[in-house]
PDB file of C-alpha atoms in Angstrom:
ATOM      1  CA  MET A 986     -29.861 -41.243 -10.277  1.00 55.00           C
ATOM      2  CA  ALA A 987     -26.593 -41.721 -11.756  1.00 63.00           C
ATOM      3  CA  ALA A 988     -26.104 -43.414 -15.070  1.00 80.00           C
ATOM      4  CA  LYS A 989     -24.694 -46.998 -14.144  1.00 89.00           C
ATOM      5  CA  LEU A 990     -24.207 -47.817 -18.531  1.00 91.00           C
ATOM      6  CA  ARG A 991     -22.829 -44.985 -20.417  1.00 90.00           C
ATOM      7  CA  LYS A 992     -21.506 -45.166 -24.032  1.00 93.00           C
ATOM      8  CA  GLY A 993     -18.598 -47.518 -24.905  1.00 92.00           C
ATOM      9  CA  ASP A 994     -19.406 -49.764 -22.147  1.00 91.00           C
ATOM     10  CA  LYS A 995     -18.464 -53.258 -22.827  1.00 93.00           C
ATOM     11  CA  VAL A 996     -22.073 -54.942 -21.809  1.00 94.00           C
ATOM     12  CA  VAL A 997     -23.328 -58.806 -21.859  1.00 95.00           C
ATOM     13  CA  VAL A 998     -27.624 -59.248 -22.342  1.00 95.00           C
ATOM     14  CA  LEU A 999     -28.900 -61.043 -19.572  1.00 94.00           C
ATOM     15  CA  ALA A1000     -32.530 -62.001 -20.718  1.00 93.00           C
ATOM     16  CA  GLY A1001     -34.154 -62.126 -24.118  1.00 91.00           C
ATOM     17  CA  LYS A1002     -33.681 -63.622 -27.438  1.00 93.00           C
ATOM     18  CA  ASP A1003     -29.820 -62.411 -27.581  1.00 93.00           C
ATOM     19  CA  LYS A1004     -29.404 -63.433 -23.980  1.00 94.00           C
ATOM     20  CA  GLY A1005     -25.350 -63.974 -23.771  1.00 93.00           C
ATOM     21  CA  LYS A1006     -24.578 -61.825 -26.575  1.00 94.00           C
ATOM     22  CA  SER A1007     -22.167 -58.820 -25.797  1.00 93.00           C
ATOM     23  CA  GLY A1008     -21.292 -55.608 -27.485  1.00 94.00           C
ATOM     24  CA  THR A1009     -20.388 -52.392 -27.240  1.00 95.00           C
ATOM     25  CA  ILE A1010     -22.705 -49.354 -26.320  1.00 94.00           C
ATOM     26  CA  ALA A1011     -23.192 -47.621 -28.996  1.00 95.00           C
ATOM     27  CA  SER A1012     -25.904 -44.889 -27.360  1.00 94.00           C
ATOM     28  CA  VAL A1013     -27.762 -44.686 -24.261  1.00 94.00           C
ATOM     29  CA  ASP A1014     -31.783 -43.216 -23.758  1.00 93.00           C
ATOM     30  CA  PRO A1015     -31.984 -42.412 -20.059  1.00 91.00           C
ATOM     31  CA  LYS A1016     -35.479 -41.240 -20.157  1.00 93.00           C
ATOM     32  CA  ALA A1017     -36.852 -44.402 -21.606  1.00 92.00           C
ATOM     33  CA  GLY A1018     -34.100 -46.262 -19.906  1.00 91.00           C
ATOM     34  CA  LYS A1019     -32.932 -48.289 -23.259  1.00 94.00           C
ATOM     35  CA  ALA A1020     -29.512 -48.312 -24.825  1.00 94.00           C
ATOM     36  CA  VAL A1021     -28.627 -49.933 -28.700  1.00 96.00           C
ATOM     37  CA  VAL A1022     -25.885 -52.238 -28.125  1.00 95.00           C
ATOM     38  CA  ASP A1023     -23.744 -53.009 -31.332  1.00 94.00           C
ATOM     39  CA  GLY A1024     -24.791 -56.607 -32.639  1.00 92.00           C
ATOM     40  CA  VAL A1025     -27.499 -57.017 -30.197  1.00 93.00           C
ATOM     41  CA  ASN A1026     -31.222 -57.246 -30.911  1.00 93.00           C
ATOM     42  CA  MET A1027     -31.125 -56.438 -34.333  1.00 94.00           C
ATOM     43  CA  ALA A1028     -33.867 -56.057 -36.664  1.00 95.00           C
ATOM     44  CA  ILE A1029     -34.536 -55.879 -40.529  1.00 96.00           C
ATOM     45  CA  ARG A1030     -34.974 -52.505 -41.566  1.00 94.00           C
ATOM     46  CA  HIS A1031     -36.161 -51.391 -45.341  1.00 95.00           C
ATOM     47  CA  GLN A1032     -34.598 -48.312 -46.469  1.00 93.00           C
ATOM     48  CA  ARG A1033     -35.646 -46.305 -49.746  1.00 93.00           C
ATOM     49  CA  GLN A1034     -32.464 -46.199 -52.603  1.00 94.00           C
ATOM     50  CA  THR A1035     -30.647 -42.642 -52.602  1.00 93.00           C
ATOM     51  CA  GLN A1036     -27.852 -40.961 -54.384  1.00 94.00           C
ATOM     52  CA  THR A1037     -25.229 -41.833 -52.173  1.00 93.00           C
ATOM     53  CA  SER A1038     -26.406 -45.563 -50.855  1.00 89.00           C
ATOM     54  CA  GLN A1039     -27.674 -48.451 -51.894  1.00 91.00           C
ATOM     55  CA  GLY A1040     -31.368 -49.661 -50.482  1.00 90.00           C
ATOM     56  CA  GLY A1041     -32.922 -52.940 -49.585  1.00 94.00           C
ATOM     57  CA  ARG A1042     -32.932 -54.552 -46.482  1.00 95.00           C
ATOM     58  CA  MET A1043     -30.599 -53.389 -43.687  1.00 93.00           C
ATOM     59  CA  PRO A1044     -30.027 -54.873 -40.665  1.00 94.00           C
ATOM     60  CA  LYS A1045     -30.294 -52.172 -37.371  1.00 93.00           C
ATOM     61  CA  ALA A1046     -30.056 -52.278 -33.857  1.00 94.00           C
ATOM     62  CA  MET A1047     -33.037 -51.586 -31.845  1.00 95.00           C
ATOM     63  CA  PRO A1048     -32.844 -50.527 -28.553  1.00 96.00           C
ATOM     64  CA  ILE A1049     -32.870 -52.958 -25.535  1.00 95.00           C
ATOM     65  CA  ASP A1050     -33.750 -52.196 -22.013  1.00 94.00           C
ATOM     66  CA  LEU A1051     -31.034 -51.005 -19.606  1.00 91.00           C
ATOM     67  CA  SER A1052     -32.130 -53.766 -16.796  1.00 92.00           C
ATOM     68  CA  ASN A1053     -31.209 -56.619 -19.173  1.00 93.00           C
ATOM     69  CA  LEU A1054     -27.824 -55.595 -19.866  1.00 93.00           C
ATOM     70  CA  ALA A1055     -24.825 -55.925 -17.444  1.00 93.00           C
ATOM     71  CA  ILE A1056     -21.573 -54.697 -17.521  1.00 93.00           C
ATOM     72  CA  VAL A1057     -18.088 -57.027 -18.644  1.00 91.00           C
ATOM     73  CA  ASP A1058     -15.749 -56.973 -16.020  1.00 87.00           C
ATOM     74  CA  LYS A1059     -11.610 -57.338 -16.156  1.00 86.00           C
ATOM     75  CA  ASN A1060     -12.333 -61.337 -16.247  1.00 85.00           C
ATOM     76  CA  GLY A1061     -15.433 -60.934 -18.553  1.00 85.00           C
ATOM     77  CA  LYS A1062     -18.116 -61.820 -15.972  1.00 90.00           C
ATOM     78  CA  PRO A1063     -21.405 -60.040 -15.798  1.00 91.00           C
ATOM     79  CA  THR A1064     -21.005 -57.690 -12.734  1.00 91.00           C
ATOM     80  CA  ARG A1065     -23.664 -55.117 -10.843  1.00 90.00           C
ATOM     81  CA  VAL A1066     -22.090 -51.415 -10.783  1.00 89.00           C
ATOM     82  CA  GLY A1067     -21.429 -49.347  -7.736  1.00 89.00           C
ATOM     83  CA  PHE A1068     -20.637 -46.075  -7.083  1.00 91.00           C
ATOM     84  CA  LYS A1069     -17.790 -45.050  -4.499  1.00 89.00           C
ATOM     85  CA  MET A1070     -15.753 -41.446  -3.373  1.00 90.00           C
ATOM     86  CA  GLU A1071     -12.107 -41.152  -4.442  1.00 87.00           C
ATOM     87  CA  GLY A1072     -10.960 -37.727  -3.321  1.00 87.00           C
ATOM     88  CA  ASP A1073     -13.902 -35.590  -4.643  1.00 91.00           C
ATOM     89  CA  LYS A1074     -14.821 -37.888  -7.483  1.00 88.00           C
ATOM     90  CA  LYS A1075     -17.840 -40.187  -7.359  1.00 88.00           C
ATOM     91  CA  VAL A1076     -16.549 -43.414  -9.620  1.00 88.00           C
ATOM     92  CA  ARG A1077     -18.148 -46.704 -10.969  1.00 90.00           C
ATOM     93  CA  TYR A1078     -16.645 -49.720  -9.929  1.00 90.00           C
ATOM     94  CA  ALA A1079     -17.200 -53.500 -10.310  1.00 90.00           C
ATOM     95  CA  LYS A1080     -19.089 -54.678  -7.841  1.00 87.00           C
ATOM     96  CA  THR A1081     -17.342 -58.373  -8.031  1.00 86.00           C
ATOM     97  CA  THR A1082     -13.844 -57.628  -8.864  1.00 84.00           C
ATOM     98  CA  GLY A1083     -13.884 -53.940  -6.669  1.00 83.00           C
ATOM     99  CA  ASP A1084     -11.876 -52.267  -9.997  1.00 84.00           C
ATOM    100  CA  VAL A1085     -12.731 -48.924 -10.771  1.00 86.00           C
ATOM    101  CA  ILE A1086     -14.669 -49.000 -14.119  1.00 85.00           C
ATOM    102  CA  ASP A1087     -14.086 -45.117 -15.582  1.00 69.00           C
ATOM    103  CA  ALA A1088     -10.061 -44.417 -15.819  1.00 51.00           C
TER     104      ALA A1088
END
């Protein structure tokens, strides 16, 4: 199945402790159905000190399920993603506005 959400997409969280927060997708794991979003689902991880970096308690973005994310359209509202053919290319578009997401 084609990926509805990709790295670099601006998304909003629909459910969970971070409901309503928005951010940019840093990475996607399609096999697990999860994505890492900057500033969302943060957890504290203890980091050992190295020669190059200071140790301590570091906040880290943890993966969140793709079903709890929705892409943001040009109006700033969460929307579903659809696919349509433009010429001989398959492109993603926002269902609410009909605008193409991929340029």
